[in-house]
């Protein structure tokens, strides 16, 4: 009986150590975006999102690139823009340096892209981020940390103002993974 207890105890310790090993369950997976980016290109603008991994093994944010081809300002309305998951709006997009109070009150400042200019920004769904505590905010530290974009169709419904008109642009890619069940 004493031998069985020892073996059981060693197995239990092994399971605990394996569970606490720190290896992320997605680290052996290969994350794929199809297509690699989504783009709308016309005579007024070119809008593109490309999912990015950063330092993660999985996709965690988008690189948005917007080029104004028109002769008037193109304005990004972050308060009206939405994260899309499987074609359904899932909340606002955020980015580094954004004020949490402005997001909470739907008062995020607009970004203006002048005629002939381009604008790029790393954006992420607010529902998937973690805010750093105020005591940890320093010039060198991130104030938000992006989470994992889930398997499925991920994108943005980009809200723009052009002259007196409003434009909404749906952009999305399908994210999948290979290598894990």
PDB file of C-alpha atoms in Angstrom:
ATOM      1  CA  UNK A   1       0.000   0.000   0.000  1.00  0.00           C
ATOM      2  CA  UNK A   2       2.884   2.344   0.779  1.00  0.00           C
ATOM      3  CA  UNK A   3       4.246   1.974  -2.778  1.00  0.00           C
ATOM      4  CA  UNK A   4       0.853   2.889  -4.288  1.00  0.00           C
ATOM      5  CA  UNK A   5       0.692   6.055  -2.186  1.00  0.00           C
ATOM      6  CA  UNK A   6       4.172   7.060  -3.285  1.00  0.00           C
ATOM      7  CA  UNK A   7       3.350   6.488  -6.953  1.00  0.00           C
ATOM      8  CA  UNK A   8       0.027   8.356  -6.582  1.00  0.00           C
ATOM      9  CA  UNK A   9       1.765  11.228  -4.821  1.00  0.00           C
ATOM     10  CA  UNK A  10       4.455  11.446  -7.531  1.00  0.00           C
ATOM     11  CA  UNK A  11       1.800  11.401 -10.263  1.00  0.00           C
ATOM     12  CA  UNK A  12      -0.085  14.179  -8.484  1.00  0.00           C
ATOM     13  CA  UNK A  13       3.067  16.294  -8.205  1.00  0.00           C
ATOM     14  CA  UNK A  14       3.820  15.659 -11.873  1.00  0.00           C
ATOM     15  CA  UNK A  15       0.340  16.809 -12.903  1.00  0.00           C
ATOM     16  CA  UNK A  16       0.606  19.942 -10.769  1.00  0.00           C
ATOM     17  CA  UNK A  17       4.018  20.808 -12.214  1.00  0.00           C
ATOM     18  CA  UNK A  18       2.820  20.153 -15.767  1.00  0.00           C
ATOM     19  CA  UNK A  19      -0.257  22.341 -15.216  1.00  0.00           C
ATOM     20  CA  UNK A  20       1.876  25.178 -13.848  1.00  0.00           C
ATOM     21  CA  UNK A  21       4.569  24.914 -16.512  1.00  0.00           C
ATOM     22  CA  UNK A  22       3.587  28.268 -18.040  1.00  0.00           C
ATOM     23  CA  UNK A  23       3.320  26.899 -21.551  1.00  0.00           C
ATOM     24  CA  UNK A  24       0.414  28.653 -23.233  1.00  0.00           C
ATOM     25  CA  UNK A  25      -2.010  26.135 -24.762  1.00  0.00           C
ATOM     26  CA  UNK A  26      -1.807  27.976 -28.093  1.00  0.00           C
ATOM     27  CA  UNK A  27       1.997  28.025 -28.293  1.00  0.00           C
ATOM     28  CA  UNK A  28       2.185  24.951 -30.568  1.00  0.00           C
ATOM     29  CA  UNK A  29      -0.584  26.169 -32.850  1.00  0.00           C
ATOM     30  CA  UNK A  30      -0.067  28.032 -36.100  1.00  0.00           C
ATOM     31  CA  UNK A  31      -2.523  30.901 -36.432  1.00  0.00           C
ATOM     32  CA  UNK A  32      -3.679  31.752 -39.952  1.00  0.00           C
ATOM     33  CA  UNK A  33      -5.645  34.689 -41.383  1.00  0.00           C
ATOM     34  CA  UNK A  34      -7.498  34.241 -44.667  1.00  0.00           C
ATOM     35  CA  UNK A  35      -7.055  36.479 -46.494  1.00  0.00           C
ATOM     36  CA  UNK A  36      -3.929  37.942 -44.932  1.00  0.00           C
ATOM     37  CA  UNK A  37      -5.594  41.360 -45.011  1.00  0.00           C
ATOM     38  CA  UNK A  38      -8.903  42.927 -46.006  1.00  0.00           C
ATOM     39  CA  UNK A  39      -8.962  46.023 -48.186  1.00  0.00           C
ATOM     40  CA  UNK A  40     -11.402  48.375 -49.878  1.00  0.00           C
ATOM     41  CA  UNK A  41      -9.837  50.566 -52.535  1.00  0.00           C
ATOM     42  CA  UNK A  42     -11.794  53.140 -54.552  1.00  0.00           C
ATOM     43  CA  UNK A  43     -11.411  56.674 -55.919  1.00  0.00           C
ATOM     44  CA  UNK A  44     -12.024  58.301 -52.484  1.00  0.00           C
ATOM     45  CA  UNK A  45      -9.943  56.155 -50.147  1.00  0.00           C
ATOM     46  CA  UNK A  46      -8.049  52.965 -49.538  1.00  0.00           C
ATOM     47  CA  UNK A  47      -8.832  51.236 -46.220  1.00  0.00           C
ATOM     48  CA  UNK A  48      -7.001  48.114 -45.083  1.00  0.00           C
ATOM     49  CA  UNK A  49      -6.809  45.972 -41.952  1.00  0.00           C
ATOM     50  CA  UNK A  50      -4.224  43.257 -41.393  1.00  0.00           C
ATOM     51  CA  UNK A  51      -4.300  41.081 -38.249  1.00  0.00           C
ATOM     52  CA  UNK A  52      -1.031  41.168 -36.321  1.00  0.00           C
ATOM     53  CA  UNK A  53       0.525  38.902 -33.694  1.00  0.00           C
ATOM     54  CA  UNK A  54       2.974  41.296 -32.082  1.00  0.00           C
ATOM     55  CA  UNK A  55       4.873  39.269 -29.493  1.00  0.00           C
ATOM     56  CA  UNK A  56       2.099  36.659 -29.215  1.00  0.00           C
ATOM     57  CA  UNK A  57       1.857  33.342 -31.082  1.00  0.00           C
ATOM     58  CA  UNK A  58      -1.752  34.276 -31.964  1.00  0.00           C
ATOM     59  CA  UNK A  59      -3.372  37.311 -33.628  1.00  0.00           C
ATOM     60  CA  UNK A  60      -4.151  40.009 -31.084  1.00  0.00           C
ATOM     61  CA  UNK A  61      -4.695  43.295 -32.954  1.00  0.00           C
ATOM     62  CA  UNK A  62      -5.138  44.852 -36.385  1.00  0.00           C
ATOM     63  CA  UNK A  63      -2.977  47.281 -38.291  1.00  0.00           C
ATOM     64  CA  UNK A  64      -5.384  49.764 -39.876  1.00  0.00           C
ATOM     65  CA  UNK A  65      -4.093  51.774 -42.836  1.00  0.00           C
ATOM     66  CA  UNK A  66      -6.249  54.484 -44.376  1.00  0.00           C
ATOM     67  CA  UNK A  67      -5.278  56.610 -47.375  1.00  0.00           C
ATOM     68  CA  UNK A  68      -7.329  59.634 -48.389  1.00  0.00           C
ATOM     69  CA  UNK A  69      -7.457  59.856 -52.203  1.00  0.00           C
ATOM     70  CA  UNK A  70     -10.057  62.632 -52.249  1.00  0.00           C
ATOM     71  CA  UNK A  71      -9.745  66.429 -52.164  1.00  0.00           C
ATOM     72  CA  UNK A  72     -11.437  66.845 -48.728  1.00  0.00           C
ATOM     73  CA  UNK A  73     -10.641  65.597 -45.226  1.00  0.00           C
ATOM     74  CA  UNK A  74     -11.509  62.016 -44.328  1.00  0.00           C
ATOM     75  CA  UNK A  75     -12.407  61.663 -40.637  1.00  0.00           C
ATOM     76  CA  UNK A  76     -12.352  58.431 -38.601  1.00  0.00           C
ATOM     77  CA  UNK A  77     -15.183  58.307 -36.060  1.00  0.00           C
ATOM     78  CA  UNK A  78     -13.915  55.900 -33.391  1.00  0.00           C
ATOM     79  CA  UNK A  79     -17.129  56.206 -31.374  1.00  0.00           C
ATOM     80  CA  UNK A  80     -19.183  54.831 -34.287  1.00  0.00           C
ATOM     81  CA  UNK A  81     -16.616  52.262 -35.487  1.00  0.00           C
ATOM     82  CA  UNK A  82     -17.233  48.704 -34.243  1.00  0.00           C
ATOM     83  CA  UNK A  83     -15.357  45.432 -33.797  1.00  0.00           C
ATOM     84  CA  UNK A  84     -17.031  42.718 -35.873  1.00  0.00           C
ATOM     85  CA  UNK A  85     -17.003  39.064 -34.853  1.00  0.00           C
ATOM     86  CA  UNK A  86     -18.711  36.636 -37.210  1.00  0.00           C
ATOM     87  CA  UNK A  87     -20.410  39.603 -38.884  1.00  0.00           C
ATOM     88  CA  UNK A  88     -21.944  41.041 -35.695  1.00  0.00           C
ATOM     89  CA  UNK A  89     -20.924  44.255 -33.892  1.00  0.00           C
ATOM     90  CA  UNK A  90     -19.138  43.480 -30.616  1.00  0.00           C
ATOM     91  CA  UNK A  91     -18.180  46.890 -29.234  1.00  0.00           C
ATOM     92  CA  UNK A  92     -15.677  49.610 -29.951  1.00  0.00           C
ATOM     93  CA  UNK A  93     -12.072  49.454 -31.056  1.00  0.00           C
ATOM     94  CA  UNK A  94      -9.308  50.918 -28.889  1.00  0.00           C
ATOM     95  CA  UNK A  95      -5.640  51.736 -29.354  1.00  0.00           C
ATOM     96  CA  UNK A  96      -2.555  52.627 -27.369  1.00  0.00           C
ATOM     97  CA  UNK A  97      -2.824  55.988 -25.614  1.00  0.00           C
ATOM     98  CA  UNK A  98      -6.630  56.081 -25.632  1.00  0.00           C
ATOM     99  CA  UNK A  99      -8.287  57.570 -22.546  1.00  0.00           C
ATOM    100  CA  UNK A 100     -10.503  54.968 -20.807  1.00  0.00           C
ATOM    101  CA  UNK A 101     -12.911  57.724 -19.711  1.00  0.00           C
ATOM    102  CA  UNK A 102     -13.279  58.924 -23.307  1.00  0.00           C
ATOM    103  CA  UNK A 103     -14.145  55.353 -24.350  1.00  0.00           C
ATOM    104  CA  UNK A 104     -16.620  54.967 -21.486  1.00  0.00           C
ATOM    105  CA  UNK A 105     -18.358  58.238 -22.406  1.00  0.00           C
ATOM    106  CA  UNK A 106     -18.171  57.713 -26.202  1.00  0.00           C
ATOM    107  CA  UNK A 107     -16.022  60.842 -26.490  1.00  0.00           C
ATOM    108  CA  UNK A 108     -12.966  59.408 -28.277  1.00  0.00           C
ATOM    109  CA  UNK A 109     -11.451  62.186 -30.408  1.00  0.00           C
ATOM    110  CA  UNK A 110     -11.804  61.878 -34.174  1.00  0.00           C
ATOM    111  CA  UNK A 111      -8.766  61.275 -36.376  1.00  0.00           C
ATOM    112  CA  UNK A 112      -8.528  63.395 -39.520  1.00  0.00           C
ATOM    113  CA  UNK A 113      -6.700  62.240 -42.641  1.00  0.00           C
ATOM    114  CA  UNK A 114      -5.916  65.164 -44.942  1.00  0.00           C
ATOM    115  CA  UNK A 115      -6.294  64.890 -48.737  1.00  0.00           C
ATOM    116  CA  UNK A 116      -3.456  62.791 -50.161  1.00  0.00           C
ATOM    117  CA  UNK A 117      -2.300  61.648 -46.704  1.00  0.00           C
ATOM    118  CA  UNK A 118      -2.158  58.198 -45.114  1.00  0.00           C
ATOM    119  CA  UNK A 119      -2.877  57.144 -41.539  1.00  0.00           C
ATOM    120  CA  UNK A 120      -1.868  53.915 -39.759  1.00  0.00           C
ATOM    121  CA  UNK A 121      -2.791  52.708 -36.297  1.00  0.00           C
ATOM    122  CA  UNK A 122      -2.730  49.464 -34.303  1.00  0.00           C
ATOM    123  CA  UNK A 123      -6.291  48.847 -33.097  1.00  0.00           C
ATOM    124  CA  UNK A 124      -7.864  46.130 -30.974  1.00  0.00           C
ATOM    125  CA  UNK A 125     -11.316  45.189 -29.719  1.00  0.00           C
ATOM    126  CA  UNK A 126     -12.028  46.742 -26.339  1.00  0.00           C
ATOM    127  CA  UNK A 127     -13.781  43.579 -25.151  1.00  0.00           C
ATOM    128  CA  UNK A 128     -10.526  41.616 -25.559  1.00  0.00           C
ATOM    129  CA  UNK A 129      -8.037  43.958 -23.855  1.00  0.00           C
ATOM    130  CA  UNK A 130      -6.681  44.349 -20.345  1.00  0.00           C
ATOM    131  CA  UNK A 131      -6.070  47.820 -18.932  1.00  0.00           C
ATOM    132  CA  UNK A 132      -2.878  48.294 -16.901  1.00  0.00           C
ATOM    133  CA  UNK A 133      -3.467  49.624 -13.390  1.00  0.00           C
ATOM    134  CA  UNK A 134      -2.783  53.357 -13.063  1.00  0.00           C
ATOM    135  CA  UNK A 135       0.143  52.768 -10.696  1.00  0.00           C
ATOM    136  CA  UNK A 136       1.929  50.825 -13.462  1.00  0.00           C
ATOM    137  CA  UNK A 137       1.544  53.488 -16.160  1.00  0.00           C
ATOM    138  CA  UNK A 138       4.899  54.877 -17.150  1.00  0.00           C
ATOM    139  CA  UNK A 139       6.291  56.295 -20.340  1.00  0.00           C
ATOM    140  CA  UNK A 140       7.859  52.916 -21.180  1.00  0.00           C
ATOM    141  CA  UNK A 141       4.917  50.676 -20.236  1.00  0.00           C
ATOM    142  CA  UNK A 142       1.821  49.792 -22.275  1.00  0.00           C
ATOM    143  CA  UNK A 143      -1.426  51.049 -20.806  1.00  0.00           C
ATOM    144  CA  UNK A 144      -3.437  48.335 -22.579  1.00  0.00           C
ATOM    145  CA  UNK A 145      -2.623  44.757 -23.472  1.00  0.00           C
ATOM    146  CA  UNK A 146      -4.371  43.118 -26.429  1.00  0.00           C
ATOM    147  CA  UNK A 147      -6.033  39.742 -26.013  1.00  0.00           C
ATOM    148  CA  UNK A 148      -6.375  36.875 -28.469  1.00  0.00           C
ATOM    149  CA  UNK A 149      -8.605  37.421 -31.502  1.00  0.00           C
ATOM    150  CA  UNK A 150     -10.887  34.362 -31.480  1.00  0.00           C
ATOM    151  CA  UNK A 151     -11.203  31.754 -34.206  1.00  0.00           C
ATOM    152  CA  UNK A 152     -13.774  32.943 -36.734  1.00  0.00           C
ATOM    153  CA  UNK A 153     -14.430  36.062 -38.773  1.00  0.00           C
ATOM    154  CA  UNK A 154     -12.786  39.112 -37.154  1.00  0.00           C
ATOM    155  CA  UNK A 155     -12.842  42.650 -38.433  1.00  0.00           C
ATOM    156  CA  UNK A 156     -14.018  46.205 -38.102  1.00  0.00           C
ATOM    157  CA  UNK A 157     -16.924  48.288 -39.294  1.00  0.00           C
ATOM    158  CA  UNK A 158     -14.953  51.478 -39.922  1.00  0.00           C
ATOM    159  CA  UNK A 159     -17.037  54.665 -39.627  1.00  0.00           C
ATOM    160  CA  UNK A 160     -15.808  57.611 -41.672  1.00  0.00           C
ATOM    161  CA  UNK A 161     -16.994  61.127 -42.385  1.00  0.00           C
ATOM    162  CA  UNK A 162     -16.310  62.527 -45.827  1.00  0.00           C
ATOM    163  CA  UNK A 163     -17.524  66.057 -46.466  1.00  0.00           C
ATOM    164  CA  UNK A 164     -21.169  66.054 -45.322  1.00  0.00           C
ATOM    165  CA  UNK A 165     -21.555  62.304 -45.784  1.00  0.00           C
ATOM    166  CA  UNK A 166     -21.004  59.238 -43.648  1.00  0.00           C
ATOM    167  CA  UNK A 167     -19.304  56.076 -44.894  1.00  0.00           C
ATOM    168  CA  UNK A 168     -19.152  52.688 -43.168  1.00  0.00           C
ATOM    169  CA  UNK A 169     -16.650  50.134 -44.420  1.00  0.00           C
ATOM    170  CA  UNK A 170     -16.814  46.498 -43.309  1.00  0.00           C
ATOM    171  CA  UNK A 171     -13.384  44.845 -43.333  1.00  0.00           C
ATOM    172  CA  UNK A 172     -12.781  41.321 -42.049  1.00  0.00           C
ATOM    173  CA  UNK A 173     -10.576  38.235 -42.207  1.00  0.00           C
ATOM    174  CA  UNK A 174     -11.170  34.653 -41.070  1.00  0.00           C
ATOM    175  CA  UNK A 175      -8.819  33.502 -38.309  1.00  0.00           C
ATOM    176  CA  UNK A 176      -8.122  29.817 -37.776  1.00  0.00           C
ATOM    177  CA  UNK A 177      -5.443  27.691 -36.166  1.00  0.00           C
ATOM    178  CA  UNK A 178      -3.656  24.507 -37.049  1.00  0.00           C
ATOM    179  CA  UNK A 179      -1.694  22.207 -34.793  1.00  0.00           C
ATOM    180  CA  UNK A 180      -4.037  21.803 -31.818  1.00  0.00           C
ATOM    181  CA  UNK A 181      -7.464  20.233 -31.540  1.00  0.00           C
TER     182      UNK A 181
END
